[in-house]
Coordinates of C-alpha atoms and ligand atoms in Angstrom, one line a residue:
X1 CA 93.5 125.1 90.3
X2 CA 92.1 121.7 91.1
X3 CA 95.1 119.0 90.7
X4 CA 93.8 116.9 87.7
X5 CA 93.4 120.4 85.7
X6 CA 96.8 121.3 86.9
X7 CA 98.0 117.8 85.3
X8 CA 96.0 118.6 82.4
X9 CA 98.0 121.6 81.3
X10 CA 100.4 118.6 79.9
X11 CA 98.2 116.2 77.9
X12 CA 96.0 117.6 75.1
X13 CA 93.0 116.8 77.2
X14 CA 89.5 116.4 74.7
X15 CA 86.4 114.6 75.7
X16 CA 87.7 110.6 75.7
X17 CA 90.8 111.3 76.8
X18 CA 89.1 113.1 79.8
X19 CA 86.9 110.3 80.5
X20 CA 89.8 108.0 80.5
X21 CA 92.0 110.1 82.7
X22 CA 88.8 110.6 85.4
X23 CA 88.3 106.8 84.8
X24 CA 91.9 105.8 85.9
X25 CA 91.6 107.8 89.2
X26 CA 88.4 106.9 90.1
X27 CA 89.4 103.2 89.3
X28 CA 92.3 102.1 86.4
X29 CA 90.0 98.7 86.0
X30 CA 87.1 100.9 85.1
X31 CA 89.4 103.1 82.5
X32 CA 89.9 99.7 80.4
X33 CA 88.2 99.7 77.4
X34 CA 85.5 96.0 77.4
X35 CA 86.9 95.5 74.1
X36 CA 89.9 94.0 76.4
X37 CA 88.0 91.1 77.6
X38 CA 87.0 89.8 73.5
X39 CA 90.4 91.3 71.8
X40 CA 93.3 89.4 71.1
X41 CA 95.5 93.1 70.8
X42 CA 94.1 96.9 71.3
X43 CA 95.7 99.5 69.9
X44 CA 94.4 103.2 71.1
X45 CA 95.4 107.2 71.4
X46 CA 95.3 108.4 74.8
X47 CA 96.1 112.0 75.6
X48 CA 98.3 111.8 72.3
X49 CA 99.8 109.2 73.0
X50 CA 99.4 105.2 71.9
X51 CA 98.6 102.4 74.0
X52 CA 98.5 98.6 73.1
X53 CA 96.8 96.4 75.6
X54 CA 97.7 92.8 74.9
X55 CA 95.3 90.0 76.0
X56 CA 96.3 86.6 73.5
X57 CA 99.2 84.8 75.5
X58 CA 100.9 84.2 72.6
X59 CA 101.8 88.1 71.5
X60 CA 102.0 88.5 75.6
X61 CA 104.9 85.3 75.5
X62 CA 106.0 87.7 72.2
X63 CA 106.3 90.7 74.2
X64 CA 107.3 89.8 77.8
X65 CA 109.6 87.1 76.7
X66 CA 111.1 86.8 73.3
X67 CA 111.1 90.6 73.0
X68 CA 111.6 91.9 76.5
X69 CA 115.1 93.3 75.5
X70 CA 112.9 95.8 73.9
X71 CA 110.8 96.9 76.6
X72 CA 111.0 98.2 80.0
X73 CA 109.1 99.3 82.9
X74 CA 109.3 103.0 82.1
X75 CA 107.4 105.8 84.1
X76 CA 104.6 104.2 84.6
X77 CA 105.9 101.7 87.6
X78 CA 109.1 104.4 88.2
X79 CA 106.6 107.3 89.1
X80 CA 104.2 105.2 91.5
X81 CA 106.3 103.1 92.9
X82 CA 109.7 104.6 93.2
X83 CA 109.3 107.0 96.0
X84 CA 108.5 103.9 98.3
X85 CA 110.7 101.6 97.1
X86 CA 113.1 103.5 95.0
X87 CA 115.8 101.1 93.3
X88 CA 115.1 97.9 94.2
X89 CA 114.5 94.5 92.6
X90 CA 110.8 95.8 91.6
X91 CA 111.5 99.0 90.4
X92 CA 115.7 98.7 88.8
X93 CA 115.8 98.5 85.0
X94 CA 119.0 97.2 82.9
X95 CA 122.2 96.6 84.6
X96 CA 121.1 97.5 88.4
X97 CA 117.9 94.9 88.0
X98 CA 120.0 92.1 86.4
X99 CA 122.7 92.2 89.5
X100 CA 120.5 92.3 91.8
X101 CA 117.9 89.6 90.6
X102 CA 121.4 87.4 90.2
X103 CA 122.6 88.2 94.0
X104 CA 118.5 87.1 95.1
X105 CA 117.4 84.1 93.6
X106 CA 118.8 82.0 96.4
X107 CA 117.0 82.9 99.0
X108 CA 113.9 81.9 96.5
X109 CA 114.9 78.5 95.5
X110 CA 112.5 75.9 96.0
X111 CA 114.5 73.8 98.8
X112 CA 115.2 77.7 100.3
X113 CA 111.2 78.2 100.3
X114 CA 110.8 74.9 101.8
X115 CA 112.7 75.7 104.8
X116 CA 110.3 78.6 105.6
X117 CA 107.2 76.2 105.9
X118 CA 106.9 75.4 109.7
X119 CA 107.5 79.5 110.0
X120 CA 104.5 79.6 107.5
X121 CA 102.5 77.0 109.4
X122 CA 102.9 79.2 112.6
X123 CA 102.0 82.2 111.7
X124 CA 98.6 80.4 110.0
X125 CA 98.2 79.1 113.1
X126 CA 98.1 82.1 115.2
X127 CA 95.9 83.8 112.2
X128 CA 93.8 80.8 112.5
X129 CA 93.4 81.3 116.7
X130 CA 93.0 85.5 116.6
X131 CA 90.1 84.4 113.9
X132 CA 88.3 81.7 116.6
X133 CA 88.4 84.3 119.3
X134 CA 86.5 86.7 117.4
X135 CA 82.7 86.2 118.9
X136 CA 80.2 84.2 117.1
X137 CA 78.6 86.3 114.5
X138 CA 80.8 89.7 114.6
X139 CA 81.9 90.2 110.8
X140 CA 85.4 90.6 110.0
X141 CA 87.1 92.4 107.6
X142 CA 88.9 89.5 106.1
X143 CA 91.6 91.7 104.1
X144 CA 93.2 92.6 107.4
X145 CA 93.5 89.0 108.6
X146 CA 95.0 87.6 106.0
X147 CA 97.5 90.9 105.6
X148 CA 98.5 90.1 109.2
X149 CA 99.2 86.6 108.5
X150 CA 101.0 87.4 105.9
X151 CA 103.2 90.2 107.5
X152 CA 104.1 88.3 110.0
X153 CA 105.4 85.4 107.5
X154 CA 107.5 87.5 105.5
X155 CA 109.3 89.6 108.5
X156 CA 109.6 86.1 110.4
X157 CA 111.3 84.5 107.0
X158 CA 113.1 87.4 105.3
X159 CA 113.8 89.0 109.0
X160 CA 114.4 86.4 111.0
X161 CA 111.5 88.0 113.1
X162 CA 113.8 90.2 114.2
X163 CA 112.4 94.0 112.8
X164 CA 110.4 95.0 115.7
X165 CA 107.6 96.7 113.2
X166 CA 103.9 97.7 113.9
X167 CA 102.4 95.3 111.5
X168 CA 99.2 97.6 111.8
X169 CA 100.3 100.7 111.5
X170 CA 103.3 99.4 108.9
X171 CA 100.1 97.3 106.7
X172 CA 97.5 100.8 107.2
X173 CA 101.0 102.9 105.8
X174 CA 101.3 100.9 102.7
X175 CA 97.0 100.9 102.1
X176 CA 97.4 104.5 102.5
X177 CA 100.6 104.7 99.6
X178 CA 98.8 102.4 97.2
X179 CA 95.8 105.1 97.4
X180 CA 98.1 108.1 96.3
X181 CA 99.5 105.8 93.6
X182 CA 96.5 106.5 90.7
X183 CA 97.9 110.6 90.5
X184 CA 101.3 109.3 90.0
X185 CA 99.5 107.0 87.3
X186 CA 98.1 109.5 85.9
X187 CA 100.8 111.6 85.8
X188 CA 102.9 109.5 83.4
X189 CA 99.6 108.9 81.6
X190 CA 100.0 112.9 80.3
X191 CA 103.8 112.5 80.5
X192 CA 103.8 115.4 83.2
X193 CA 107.4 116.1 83.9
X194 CA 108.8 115.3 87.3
X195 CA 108.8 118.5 88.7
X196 CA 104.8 119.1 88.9
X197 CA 102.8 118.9 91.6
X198 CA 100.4 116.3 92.1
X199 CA 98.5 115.0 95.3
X200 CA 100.5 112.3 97.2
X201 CA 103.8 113.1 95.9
X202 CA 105.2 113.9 98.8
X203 CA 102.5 112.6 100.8
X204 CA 103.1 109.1 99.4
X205 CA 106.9 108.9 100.6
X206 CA 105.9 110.3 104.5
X207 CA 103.2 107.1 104.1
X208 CA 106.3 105.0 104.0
X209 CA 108.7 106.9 106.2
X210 CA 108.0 104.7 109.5
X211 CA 108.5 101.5 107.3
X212 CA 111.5 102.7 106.0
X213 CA 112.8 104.6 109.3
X214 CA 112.5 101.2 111.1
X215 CA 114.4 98.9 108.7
X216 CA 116.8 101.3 107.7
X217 CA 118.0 101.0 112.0
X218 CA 117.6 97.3 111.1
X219 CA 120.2 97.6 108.4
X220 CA 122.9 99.8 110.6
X221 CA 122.3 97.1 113.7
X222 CA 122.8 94.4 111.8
X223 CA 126.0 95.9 109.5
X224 CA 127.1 96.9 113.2
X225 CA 126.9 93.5 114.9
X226 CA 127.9 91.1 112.3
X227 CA 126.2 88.0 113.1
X228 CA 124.9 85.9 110.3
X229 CA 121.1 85.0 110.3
X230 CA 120.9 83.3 106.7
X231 CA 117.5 85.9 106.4
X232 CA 117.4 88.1 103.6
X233 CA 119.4 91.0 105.1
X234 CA 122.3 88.7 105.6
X235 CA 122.1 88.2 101.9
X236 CA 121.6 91.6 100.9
X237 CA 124.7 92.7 103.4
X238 CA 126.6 90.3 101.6
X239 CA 125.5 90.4 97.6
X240 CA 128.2 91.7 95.6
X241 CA 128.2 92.1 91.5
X242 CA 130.1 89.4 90.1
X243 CA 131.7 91.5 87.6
X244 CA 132.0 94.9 89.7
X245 CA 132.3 93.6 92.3
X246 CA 129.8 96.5 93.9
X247 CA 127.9 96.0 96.8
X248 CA 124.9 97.4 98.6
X249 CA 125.3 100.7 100.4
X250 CA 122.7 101.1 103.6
X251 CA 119.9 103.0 101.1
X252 CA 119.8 99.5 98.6
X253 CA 119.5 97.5 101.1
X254 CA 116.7 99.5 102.6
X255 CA 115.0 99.5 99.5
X256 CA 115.1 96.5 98.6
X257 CA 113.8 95.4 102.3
X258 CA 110.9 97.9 101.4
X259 CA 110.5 95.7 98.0
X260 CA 110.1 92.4 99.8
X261 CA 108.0 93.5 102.9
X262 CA 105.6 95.0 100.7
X263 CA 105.6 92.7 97.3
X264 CA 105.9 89.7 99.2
X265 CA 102.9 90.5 101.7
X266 CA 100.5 92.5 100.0
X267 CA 99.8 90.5 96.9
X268 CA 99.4 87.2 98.6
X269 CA 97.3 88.6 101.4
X270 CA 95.1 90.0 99.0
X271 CA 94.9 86.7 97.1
X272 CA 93.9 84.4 99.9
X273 CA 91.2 87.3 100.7
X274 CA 89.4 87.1 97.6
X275 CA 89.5 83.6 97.4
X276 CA 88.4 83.1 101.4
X277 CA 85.2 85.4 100.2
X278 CA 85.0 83.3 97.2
X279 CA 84.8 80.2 99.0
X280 CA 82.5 81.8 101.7
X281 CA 80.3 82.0 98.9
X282 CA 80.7 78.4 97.6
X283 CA 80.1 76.1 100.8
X284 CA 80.5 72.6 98.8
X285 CA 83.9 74.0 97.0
X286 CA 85.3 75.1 100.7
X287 CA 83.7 71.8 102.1
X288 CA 85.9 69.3 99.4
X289 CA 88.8 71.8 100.2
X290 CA 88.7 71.0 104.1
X291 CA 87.2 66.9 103.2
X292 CA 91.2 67.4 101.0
X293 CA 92.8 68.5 104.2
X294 CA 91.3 66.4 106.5
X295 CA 92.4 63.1 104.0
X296 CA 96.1 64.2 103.9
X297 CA 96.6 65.2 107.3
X298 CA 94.6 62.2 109.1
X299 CA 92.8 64.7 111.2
X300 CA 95.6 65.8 112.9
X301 CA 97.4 69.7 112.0
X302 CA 99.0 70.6 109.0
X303 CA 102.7 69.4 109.0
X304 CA 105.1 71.0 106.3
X305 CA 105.2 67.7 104.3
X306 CA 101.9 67.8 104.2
X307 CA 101.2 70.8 102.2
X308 CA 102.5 69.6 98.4
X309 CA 99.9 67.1 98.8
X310 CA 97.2 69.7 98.7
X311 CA 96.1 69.5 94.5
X312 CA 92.0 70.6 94.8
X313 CA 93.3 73.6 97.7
X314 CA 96.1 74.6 95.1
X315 CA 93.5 74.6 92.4
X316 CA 91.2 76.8 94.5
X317 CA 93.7 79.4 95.0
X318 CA 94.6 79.4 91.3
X319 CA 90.9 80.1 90.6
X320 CA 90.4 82.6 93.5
X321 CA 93.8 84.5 91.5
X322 CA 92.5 84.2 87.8
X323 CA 89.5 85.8 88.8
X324 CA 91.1 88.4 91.3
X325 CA 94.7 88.3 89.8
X326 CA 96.5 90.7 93.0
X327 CA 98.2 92.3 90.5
X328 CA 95.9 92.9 87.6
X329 CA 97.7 95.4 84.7
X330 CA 101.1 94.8 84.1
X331 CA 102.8 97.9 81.9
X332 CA 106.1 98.2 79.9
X333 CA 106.8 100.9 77.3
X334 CA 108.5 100.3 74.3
X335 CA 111.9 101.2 74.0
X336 CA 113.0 99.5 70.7
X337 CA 110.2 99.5 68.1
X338 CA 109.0 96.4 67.0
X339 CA 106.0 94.5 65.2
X340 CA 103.3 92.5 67.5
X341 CA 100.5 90.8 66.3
X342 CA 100.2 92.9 63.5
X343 CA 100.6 96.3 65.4
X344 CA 103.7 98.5 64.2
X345 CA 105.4 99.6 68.3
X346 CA 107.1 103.1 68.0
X347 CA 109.5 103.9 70.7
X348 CA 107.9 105.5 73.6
X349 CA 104.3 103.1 73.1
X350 CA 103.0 102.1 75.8
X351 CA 102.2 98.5 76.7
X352 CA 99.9 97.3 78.9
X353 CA 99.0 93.6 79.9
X354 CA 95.8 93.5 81.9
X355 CA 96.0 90.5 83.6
X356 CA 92.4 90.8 85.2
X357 CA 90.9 90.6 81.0
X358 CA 93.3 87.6 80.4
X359 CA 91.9 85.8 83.1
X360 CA 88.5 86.5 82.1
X361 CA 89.2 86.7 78.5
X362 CA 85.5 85.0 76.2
X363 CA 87.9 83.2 73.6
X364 CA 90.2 81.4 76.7
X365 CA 87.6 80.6 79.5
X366 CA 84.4 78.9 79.3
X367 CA 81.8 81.0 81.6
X368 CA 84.9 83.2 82.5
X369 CA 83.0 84.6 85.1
X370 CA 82.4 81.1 87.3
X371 CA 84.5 80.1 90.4
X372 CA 85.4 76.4 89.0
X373 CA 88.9 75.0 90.4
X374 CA 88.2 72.0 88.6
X375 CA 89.9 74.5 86.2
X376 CA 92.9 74.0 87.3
X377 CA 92.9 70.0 87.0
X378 CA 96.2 69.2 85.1
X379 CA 94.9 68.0 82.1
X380 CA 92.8 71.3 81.6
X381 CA 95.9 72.9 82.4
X382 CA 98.3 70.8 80.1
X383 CA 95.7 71.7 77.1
X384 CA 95.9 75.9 77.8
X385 CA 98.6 78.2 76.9
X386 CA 100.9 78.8 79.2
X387 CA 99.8 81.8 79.7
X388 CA 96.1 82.5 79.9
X389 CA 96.8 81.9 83.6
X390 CA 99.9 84.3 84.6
X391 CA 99.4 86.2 88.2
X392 CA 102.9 86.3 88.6
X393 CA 103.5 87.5 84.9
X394 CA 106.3 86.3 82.4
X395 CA 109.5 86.6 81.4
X396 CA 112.8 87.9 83.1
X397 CA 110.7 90.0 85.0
X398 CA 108.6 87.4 86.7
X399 CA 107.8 87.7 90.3
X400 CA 110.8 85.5 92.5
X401 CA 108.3 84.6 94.9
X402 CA 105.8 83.2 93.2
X403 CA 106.8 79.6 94.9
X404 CA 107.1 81.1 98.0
X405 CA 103.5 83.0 97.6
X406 CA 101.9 79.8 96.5
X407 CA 103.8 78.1 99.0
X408 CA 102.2 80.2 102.2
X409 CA 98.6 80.2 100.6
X410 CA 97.8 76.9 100.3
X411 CA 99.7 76.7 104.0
X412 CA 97.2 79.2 105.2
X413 CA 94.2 78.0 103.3
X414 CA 94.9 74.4 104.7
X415 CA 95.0 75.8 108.4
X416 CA 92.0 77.8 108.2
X417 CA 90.1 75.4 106.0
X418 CA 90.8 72.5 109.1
X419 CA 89.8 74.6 111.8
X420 CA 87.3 77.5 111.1
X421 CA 84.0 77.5 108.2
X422 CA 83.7 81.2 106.6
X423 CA 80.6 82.8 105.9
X424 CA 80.6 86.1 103.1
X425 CA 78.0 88.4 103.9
X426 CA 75.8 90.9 101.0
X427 CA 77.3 91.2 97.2
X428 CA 81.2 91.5 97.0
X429 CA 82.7 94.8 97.4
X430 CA 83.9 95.8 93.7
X431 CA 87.8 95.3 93.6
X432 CA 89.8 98.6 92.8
X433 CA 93.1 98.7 91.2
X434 CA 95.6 100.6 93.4
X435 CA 98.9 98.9 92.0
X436 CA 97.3 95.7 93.2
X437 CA 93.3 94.8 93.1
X438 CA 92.0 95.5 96.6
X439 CA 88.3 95.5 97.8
X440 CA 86.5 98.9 97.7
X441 CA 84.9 97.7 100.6
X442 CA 85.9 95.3 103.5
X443 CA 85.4 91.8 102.8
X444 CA 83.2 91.1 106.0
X445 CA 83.6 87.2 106.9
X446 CA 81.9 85.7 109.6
X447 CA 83.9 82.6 110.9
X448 CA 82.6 79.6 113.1
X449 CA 85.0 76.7 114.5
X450 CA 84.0 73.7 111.9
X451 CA 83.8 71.7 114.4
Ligands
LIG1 C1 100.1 85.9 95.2 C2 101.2 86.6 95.4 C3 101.9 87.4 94.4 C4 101.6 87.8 93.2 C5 100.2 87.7 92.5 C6 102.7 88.5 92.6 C7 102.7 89.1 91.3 C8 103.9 89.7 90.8 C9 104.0 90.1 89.4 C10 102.8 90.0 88.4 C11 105.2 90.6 89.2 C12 105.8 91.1 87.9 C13 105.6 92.6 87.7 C14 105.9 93.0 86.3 O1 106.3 92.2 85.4 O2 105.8 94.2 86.1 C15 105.9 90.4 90.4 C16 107.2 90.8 90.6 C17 107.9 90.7 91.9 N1 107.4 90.1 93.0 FE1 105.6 89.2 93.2 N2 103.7 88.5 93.5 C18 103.3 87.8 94.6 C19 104.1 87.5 95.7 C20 105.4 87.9 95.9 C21 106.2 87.5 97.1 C22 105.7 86.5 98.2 C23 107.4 88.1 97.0 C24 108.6 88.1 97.9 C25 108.7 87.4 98.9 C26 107.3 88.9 95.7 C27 108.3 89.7 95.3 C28 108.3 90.2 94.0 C29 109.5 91.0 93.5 C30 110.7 91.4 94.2 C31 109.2 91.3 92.1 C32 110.1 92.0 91.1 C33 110.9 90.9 90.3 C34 111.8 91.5 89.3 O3 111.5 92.5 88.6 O4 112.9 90.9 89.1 N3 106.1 88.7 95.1 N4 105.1 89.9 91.4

């Protein structure tokens, strides 16, 4: 039996809902309906059971915020994601998320983030000089740069450099997890229980083993020798619950190392490679960007204090994330019914934001389509909701390191932007949801020094 007929024994499977299900593996950002880029709220059946997409950010402020006590992740994010990350700050619901999320934040205050800039520099740096020894005219795939860059920021900040990882093979493992992700996707689509098969079940966890294997020997060195680093495993080592005073056995801390290593790298590195193709494409937006950098820094290299004083290269990245948001459907389900925008919620509902349609959403963006940071000039801002711009989504369940993500990029961008002038080549790839929007074809670059 072929797997997605195997799956299908558990949905009542008709004509749409086929489609839909064939849709979401091929490509989830294919299976929305277009209706979701003009709708202010979508209600639907799917496979028996009903799905809201919510684009108007007020009913997403309603649900993600006022009414998140009545939602939760659900099996949508447990099934894909919890086999590589199991119980960690991404993937915990009620008491184990809020503990946890108490025992992080301080390692993702703004003056903590600050202290990682020069690390952030350096690694853009070194990203910046692999890039200028590529010969003149060889493409790139410009996806795997900026994952490198990135991977070595967040072991060199959250490790203390210390982890002794295969950034390749650790950054090809985690490409080759997201893949699998869609028949888990599917899966709690049809509400499959946990015990069918499906391709990548177990497949998906071997995908992370090395990752896993290498900072769970992290974890036991560090317990063993008991020197503190101030890096995120410190922290972890030490977080207890205030009221239980609980802390984390070898396996938490593990998979919350997992969390961060692959959250806090992926997303961002994803980010500042749709908006490098983006600005390959624009020469007189990535020409103001590096005329910005060149104005704050006096010609000479980026220095940490320089990096707040980069508005026009924040604004590009903004741009480059509301039209490739790295995360681009966010989904709850309803545990506690309740009324939104008209729509009666019954228990088990599922929600889904797409971000990707509330970025390009007719009623909030003029020419949604258009790469304009000007966009993102505060005034323009100041006269939006909140919320028609949201890559790191909203409410308690907002990403921590959001600062630190915007933080790095406009690092990067500033380095790169100084040094090296980026040239897209053909039509851009389509992007592909696997958990986060990736290209479904290397983003080739060439580069050149600026000169
Ligand atoms: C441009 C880069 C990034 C984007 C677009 C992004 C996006 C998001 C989004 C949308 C969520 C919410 C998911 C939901 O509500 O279901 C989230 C959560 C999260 N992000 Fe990020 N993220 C980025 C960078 C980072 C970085 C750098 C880190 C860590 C260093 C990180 C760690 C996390 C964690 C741990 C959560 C779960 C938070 C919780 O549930 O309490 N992310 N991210």
């Amino acid at each position: 039996m072929r797997p997605l007929e195997g799956l299908a024994q558990f949905g009542a499977l008709a004509g749409q809902s086929l489609r839909v299900l064939r849709a979401t593996l091929r490509n989830p950002l294919e299976a929305l309906p277009p209706e979701v880029y003009r709708e202010p709220i979508l209600p639907r059946r799917v496979l028996g059971r009903e799905i809201v997409h919510v684009m108007a950010p007020e009913l997403v402020h309603q649900a993600l915020v006022t009414e998140a006590g009545r939602l939760d992740k659900g099996d949508s994010v447990r099934r894909p994601l919890g086999p590589a990350l199991g119980e960690g700050l991404l993937t915990a619901e009620g008491a184990e998320w809020r503990w946890q999320r108490r025992a992080l934040a301080p390692i993702f205050r703004p003056a903590q983030v600050q202290n990682f800039l020069p690390a952030m520099l350096e690694a853009a740096r070194r990203g910046a000089a692999r890039l200028l020894a590529v010969p003149p005219g060889q493409p790139v795939a410009m996806e795997q740069e900026t994952m490198r860059a990135t991977f070595d920021i967040i072991v060199e900040t959250m490790l203390s450099g210390s982890a002794n990882i295969d950034v390749e093979r650790a950054a090809a493992d985690i490409g080759a997890y997201l893949r699998l992700t869609r028949w888990a996707t599917v899966a709690s689509l049809l509400r499959a229980p946990d015990w069918v098969p499906y391709p990548g079940r177990r497949r998906g966890r071997r995908a992370v083993g090395y990752l896993r294997g290498r900072l769970m020997a992290q974890v036991a060195a560090r317990r063993a020798e008991g020197t503190a680093r101030g890096d995120l495993i410190d922290l972890l080592l030490g977080a207890s619950d205030p009221e239980t005073g609980q802390r984390m056995d070898d396996r938490q801390i593990t998979d919350n190392l997992v969390t961060f290593l692959t959250a806090g790298h992926e997303t961002t590195a994803l980010g500042l490679a749709w908006t490098l193709d983006l600005l390959g494409r624009h020469p007189e937006i990535a020409s103001r960007a590096a005329a910005e950098v060149d104005a704050v820094t006096g010609g000479g290299p980026v220095l940490p204090e320089h990096v707040a004083r980069l508005d026009y290269l924040r604004q590009v990245f903004q741009e480059g994330m509301r039209l490739y948001p790295p995360v681009p459907i966010l989904a709850r389900r309803v545990v506690e019914p309740f009324t939104l925008g008209g729509v009666a919620l019954r228990e088990d509902t599922a929600i889904f934001i797409p971000i990707h349609a509330v970025h390009r959403h007719e009623t909030l963006w003029e020419a949604p389509q258009l790469f304009d940071p000007g966009r993102f000039r505060p005034e323009l801002v100041a006269a939006r909701h909140r919320l028609a711009f949201m890559p790191f989504g909203a409410g308690p369940r907002l990403c921590i390191g959001g600062g630190f993500a915007m933080l790095e990029a406009v690092a990067i961008l500033a380095v790169l932007l100084r040094e090296i002038r980026f040239t897209s080549a053909g039509t851009p790839p389509a992007p592909r949801v696997d958990i986060t929007l990736r290209p479904s074809a290397p983003l080739w670059m060439t580069v050149a020094p600026r000169g």
